[in-house]
XYZ file of N, CA and C in Angstrom:
351
model
N 16.376 24.363 -3.893
C 16.347 25.302 -2.792
C 17.007 24.657 -1.585
N 17.906 25.370 -0.957
C 18.544 24.886 0.265
C 18.166 25.812 1.419
N 17.811 25.210 2.542
C 17.551 25.969 3.763
C 18.732 25.700 4.680
N 19.425 26.760 5.055
C 20.641 26.621 5.859
C 20.392 26.998 7.315
N 21.242 26.474 8.176
C 21.190 26.802 9.601
C 21.658 28.244 9.798
N 21.520 28.735 10.996
C 21.888 30.112 11.323
C 23.341 30.411 10.970
N 24.228 29.414 11.070
C 25.641 29.648 10.762
C 25.881 29.918 9.279
N 24.884 29.673 8.437
C 24.998 29.934 7.009
C 25.728 28.870 6.220
N 26.384 27.953 6.901
C 27.158 26.922 6.214
C 26.456 25.569 6.207
N 25.794 25.249 7.297
C 25.166 23.938 7.443
C 23.838 23.890 6.695
N 23.707 22.927 5.794
C 22.452 22.746 5.069
C 21.514 21.925 5.939
N 20.355 22.504 6.271
C 19.355 21.788 7.075
C 18.406 20.981 6.199
N 17.978 21.601 5.068
C 17.002 20.958 4.191
C 17.296 21.292 2.738
N 16.923 20.360 1.864
C 16.977 20.553 0.423
C 15.584 20.281 -0.134
N 15.061 21.223 -0.876
C 13.732 21.094 -1.472
C 13.925 21.093 -2.981
N 13.546 19.990 -3.634
C 13.837 19.839 -5.058
C 12.606 19.449 -5.856
N 12.490 20.043 -7.041
C 11.449 19.628 -7.981
C 11.993 18.450 -8.771
N 11.191 17.399 -8.850
C 11.594 16.201 -9.580
C 11.161 16.317 -11.036
N 11.690 15.439 -11.880
C 11.404 15.484 -13.313
C 9.917 15.371 -13.623
N 9.171 14.673 -12.782
C 7.741 14.469 -13.028
C 6.873 15.629 -12.530
N 7.495 16.697 -12.027
C 6.751 17.861 -11.551
C 6.414 17.823 -10.077
N 6.664 16.695 -9.432
C 6.458 16.589 -7.991
C 7.696 17.110 -7.276
N 7.644 17.153 -5.952
C 8.732 17.720 -5.152
C 9.179 16.716 -4.102
N 10.394 16.904 -3.600
C 10.862 16.100 -2.473
C 11.637 16.997 -1.524
N 11.567 16.644 -0.242
C 12.297 17.352 0.798
C 13.252 16.370 1.443
N 14.528 16.749 1.498
C 15.560 15.930 2.142
C 16.208 16.741 3.248
N 16.776 16.032 4.222
C 17.539 16.735 5.251
C 18.944 17.020 4.717
N 19.778 17.625 5.526
C 21.126 17.993 5.112
C 22.035 16.827 4.801
N 21.652 15.614 5.208
C 22.434 14.409 4.912
C 21.818 13.609 3.762
N 20.954 14.241 2.981
C 20.301 13.631 1.809
C 19.324 12.518 2.156
N 18.816 12.484 3.387
C 17.776 11.519 3.762
C 16.416 12.089 3.384
N 15.604 11.278 2.725
C 14.278 11.720 2.317
C 13.396 11.961 3.538
N 12.792 13.132 3.612
C 11.843 13.460 4.671
C 10.423 13.230 4.174
N 10.121 13.747 2.997
C 8.786 13.545 2.426
C 8.794 13.869 0.938
N 7.753 13.397 0.284
C 7.492 13.737 -1.113
C 6.196 14.537 -1.136
N 6.144 15.511 -2.011
C 4.935 16.308 -2.184
C 4.513 16.148 -3.636
N 3.415 15.453 -3.823
C 2.964 15.099 -5.163
C 1.780 15.948 -5.588
N 1.820 16.360 -6.845
C 0.738 17.149 -7.439
C -0.510 16.284 -7.583
N -1.628 16.842 -7.218
C -2.934 16.206 -7.411
C -3.767 17.153 -8.278
N -4.837 16.648 -8.842
C -5.701 17.483 -9.673
C -6.208 18.688 -8.883
N -6.507 18.472 -7.610
C -7.091 19.529 -6.784
C -6.128 20.117 -5.761
N -4.828 19.848 -5.880
C -3.871 20.400 -4.922
C -2.610 19.563 -4.817
N -2.255 19.193 -3.575
C -1.006 18.489 -3.293
C -1.238 17.401 -2.255
N -0.375 16.374 -2.278
C -0.419 15.291 -1.302
C 0.987 15.111 -0.734
N 1.104 15.096 0.581
C 2.392 14.912 1.255
C 2.480 13.458 1.705
N 3.575 12.778 1.292
C 3.769 11.374 1.665
C 5.093 11.213 2.391
N 5.112 10.310 3.368
C 6.352 10.025 4.090
C 7.253 9.151 3.208
N 8.493 8.876 3.644
C 9.411 8.092 2.812
C 8.895 6.705 2.425
N 8.012 6.127 3.231
C 7.481 4.801 2.896
C 6.265 4.882 1.971
N 5.821 6.087 1.638
C 4.710 6.262 0.711
C 3.355 6.456 1.354
N 3.305 6.494 2.687
C 2.030 6.708 3.379
C 1.660 8.188 3.357
N 0.378 8.470 3.152
C -0.089 9.851 3.120
C 0.008 10.471 4.507
N 0.647 11.628 4.573
C 0.752 12.400 5.805
C -0.257 13.543 5.813
N -0.517 14.092 4.628
C -1.409 15.245 4.536
C -1.841 15.442 3.091
N -2.859 16.263 2.957
C -3.336 16.623 1.631
C -3.757 18.082 1.660
N -3.416 18.804 0.608
C -3.825 20.197 0.463
C -4.760 20.266 -0.733
N -5.953 20.755 -0.482
C -6.934 20.896 -1.568
C -7.178 22.380 -1.820
N -7.175 22.722 -3.104
C -7.460 24.093 -3.516
C -8.772 24.097 -4.269
N -9.667 24.967 -3.853
C -10.889 25.182 -4.616
C -10.891 26.646 -5.042
N -11.950 27.069 -5.643
C -12.007 28.442 -6.141
C -11.773 29.469 -5.035
N -12.311 29.220 -3.841
C -12.235 30.212 -2.764
C -11.542 29.731 -1.502
N -11.120 28.471 -1.445
C -10.627 27.912 -0.190
C -9.402 27.031 -0.415
N -8.477 27.094 0.534
C -7.368 26.147 0.606
C -7.551 25.378 1.907
N -7.587 24.046 1.826
C -7.831 23.197 2.987
C -6.682 22.220 3.156
N -6.156 22.117 4.383
C -5.111 21.151 4.716
C -5.746 20.062 5.574
N -5.582 18.801 5.149
C -6.115 17.649 5.889
C -4.962 16.757 6.315
N -5.141 16.041 7.418
C -4.112 15.098 7.860
C -4.197 13.815 7.031
N -3.376 12.846 7.365
C -3.324 11.589 6.624
C -4.608 10.795 6.644
N -5.451 11.026 7.629
C -6.734 10.328 7.735
C -7.873 11.102 7.062
N -7.571 12.285 6.528
C -8.585 13.080 5.851
C -9.278 14.110 6.719
N -8.858 14.232 7.983
C -9.463 15.206 8.890
C -8.886 16.598 8.602
N -9.758 17.583 8.438
C -9.321 18.951 8.176
C -8.592 19.502 9.393
N -7.371 20.001 9.181
C -6.599 20.601 10.270
C -6.476 22.110 10.106
N -6.668 22.611 8.883
C -6.618 24.053 8.639
C -7.355 24.360 7.346
N -7.952 25.542 7.316
C -8.660 25.979 6.120
C -8.615 27.496 6.077
N -8.463 28.055 4.884
C -8.417 29.504 4.755
C -9.021 29.935 3.427
N -9.542 31.139 3.421
C -10.018 31.725 2.173
C -8.956 32.642 1.573
N -7.822 32.778 2.258
C -6.714 33.567 1.720
C -6.146 32.861 0.491
N -5.613 33.620 -0.428
C -5.049 33.045 -1.649
C -3.631 32.551 -1.370
N -3.537 31.445 -0.643
C -2.234 30.871 -0.299
C -1.863 29.796 -1.315
N -0.611 29.740 -1.644
C -0.091 28.759 -2.584
C -0.210 27.356 -1.986
N -0.675 26.390 -2.763
C -0.869 25.026 -2.262
C 0.407 24.354 -1.809
N 1.502 24.556 -2.538
C 2.778 23.959 -2.158
C 3.283 24.560 -0.850
N 3.085 25.845 -0.684
C 3.478 26.513 0.565
C 2.671 25.956 1.736
N 1.363 25.790 1.551
C 0.517 25.241 2.616
C 0.930 23.822 2.974
N 1.386 23.048 2.000
C 1.817 21.667 2.255
C 2.984 21.618 3.236
N 3.791 22.657 3.282
C 4.937 22.688 4.198
C 4.513 22.585 5.658
N 3.302 23.010 5.979
C 2.835 22.952 7.365
C 2.696 21.529 7.875
N 2.525 20.570 6.981
C 2.293 19.184 7.387
C 3.464 18.261 7.064
N 4.664 18.790 6.993
C 5.854 17.971 6.759
C 6.271 17.337 8.072
N 5.716 16.185 8.379
C 5.939 15.537 9.658
C 7.382 15.202 9.960
N 8.209 15.023 8.953
C 9.610 14.705 9.176
C 10.445 15.899 9.595
N 9.878 17.090 9.487
C 10.552 18.297 9.969
C 10.122 18.449 11.414
N 11.097 18.350 12.326
C 10.801 18.068 13.731
C 10.055 19.130 14.527
N 9.973 20.356 14.048
C 9.266 21.357 14.848
C 8.498 22.317 13.949
N 7.460 22.902 14.506
C 6.662 23.863 13.758
C 7.491 25.077 13.332
N 8.391 25.617 14.186
C 9.213 26.735 13.720
C 10.077 26.370 12.507
N 10.619 25.153 12.485
C 11.399 24.740 11.315
C 10.508 24.581 10.088
N 9.313 24.031 10.269
C 8.370 23.927 9.144
C 8.037 25.314 8.621
N 7.855 26.247 9.547
C 7.596 27.632 9.145
C 8.753 28.220 8.361
N 9.977 27.898 8.772
C 11.153 28.362 8.041
C 11.215 27.795 6.633
N 10.935 26.501 6.507
C 10.894 25.881 5.177
C 9.780 26.526 4.357
N 8.638 26.738 4.981
C 7.503 27.344 4.290
C 7.863 28.733 3.760
N 8.514 29.550 4.573
C 8.903 30.890 4.130
C 9.930 30.833 3.008
N 10.871 29.900 3.104
C 11.866 29.755 2.038
C 11.202 29.351 0.727
N 10.264 28.416 0.796
C 9.534 27.987 -0.402
C 8.714 29.146 -0.950
N 8.052 29.871 -0.067
C 7.226 30.993 -0.490
C 8.075 32.056 -1.189
N 9.229 32.372 -0.620
C 10.097 33.384 -1.219
C 10.687 32.930 -2.544
N 10.960 31.636 -2.670
C 11.601 31.130 -3.877
C 10.626 30.752 -4.979
N 9.502 30.156 -4.593
C 8.599 29.593 -5.590
C 7.207 30.186 -5.565
N 6.863 30.914 -4.518
C 5.503 31.403 -4.354
C 4.981 32.131 -5.575
N 3.757 31.884 -5.913
C 3.009 32.475 -7.018
C 3.492 32.039 -8.395
N 4.375 31.056 -8.474
C 4.689 30.477 -9.785
C 3.595 29.477 -10.119
N 3.270 29.355 -11.368
C 2.157 28.507 -11.769
C 2.353 27.057 -11.335
N 3.589 26.540 -11.349
C 3.795 25.121 -11.020
C 3.571 24.800 -9.552
N 3.422 25.805 -8.707
C 3.205 25.553 -7.282
C 1.784 25.862 -6.845
N 0.945 26.348 -7.695
C -0.417 26.745 -7.328
C -1.249 25.574 -7.098
C-alpha cells in the first residue's frame, strides 16, 4: 500500500506486509518508520531500533491502545480492526492528521480482512 501526497505523484508512506505476517511502515525514501508485529492478543508497534512504541490489545468486547510504557491512551467497544488502531500510535509519522490518513488508507485497503484483526 502506498500513501501519496496531494500531488498524486509523491509517495509519502509505504505500508507492507512482511513474509512473517508482520507489517512495516516506511517513508517515501524507504526509511523504516516502524514495525507492527502480530501478538496473540493484538499488535505491537516498535520503532526502528526495536523499542516498543505502543500496543493494541483486542478482547471480545474491547480494543485498547497503550503507549510504550503500558499506559492506556485509548479504548473502545467499537469493532475496530487492530491493525487500523495501531496506526494511531505510529510515532514516526509526524502529525496526527497524517497518522489519520495512513489509518484510513489501511482501513480502506485491508480493513476487515482476517490477517489484520
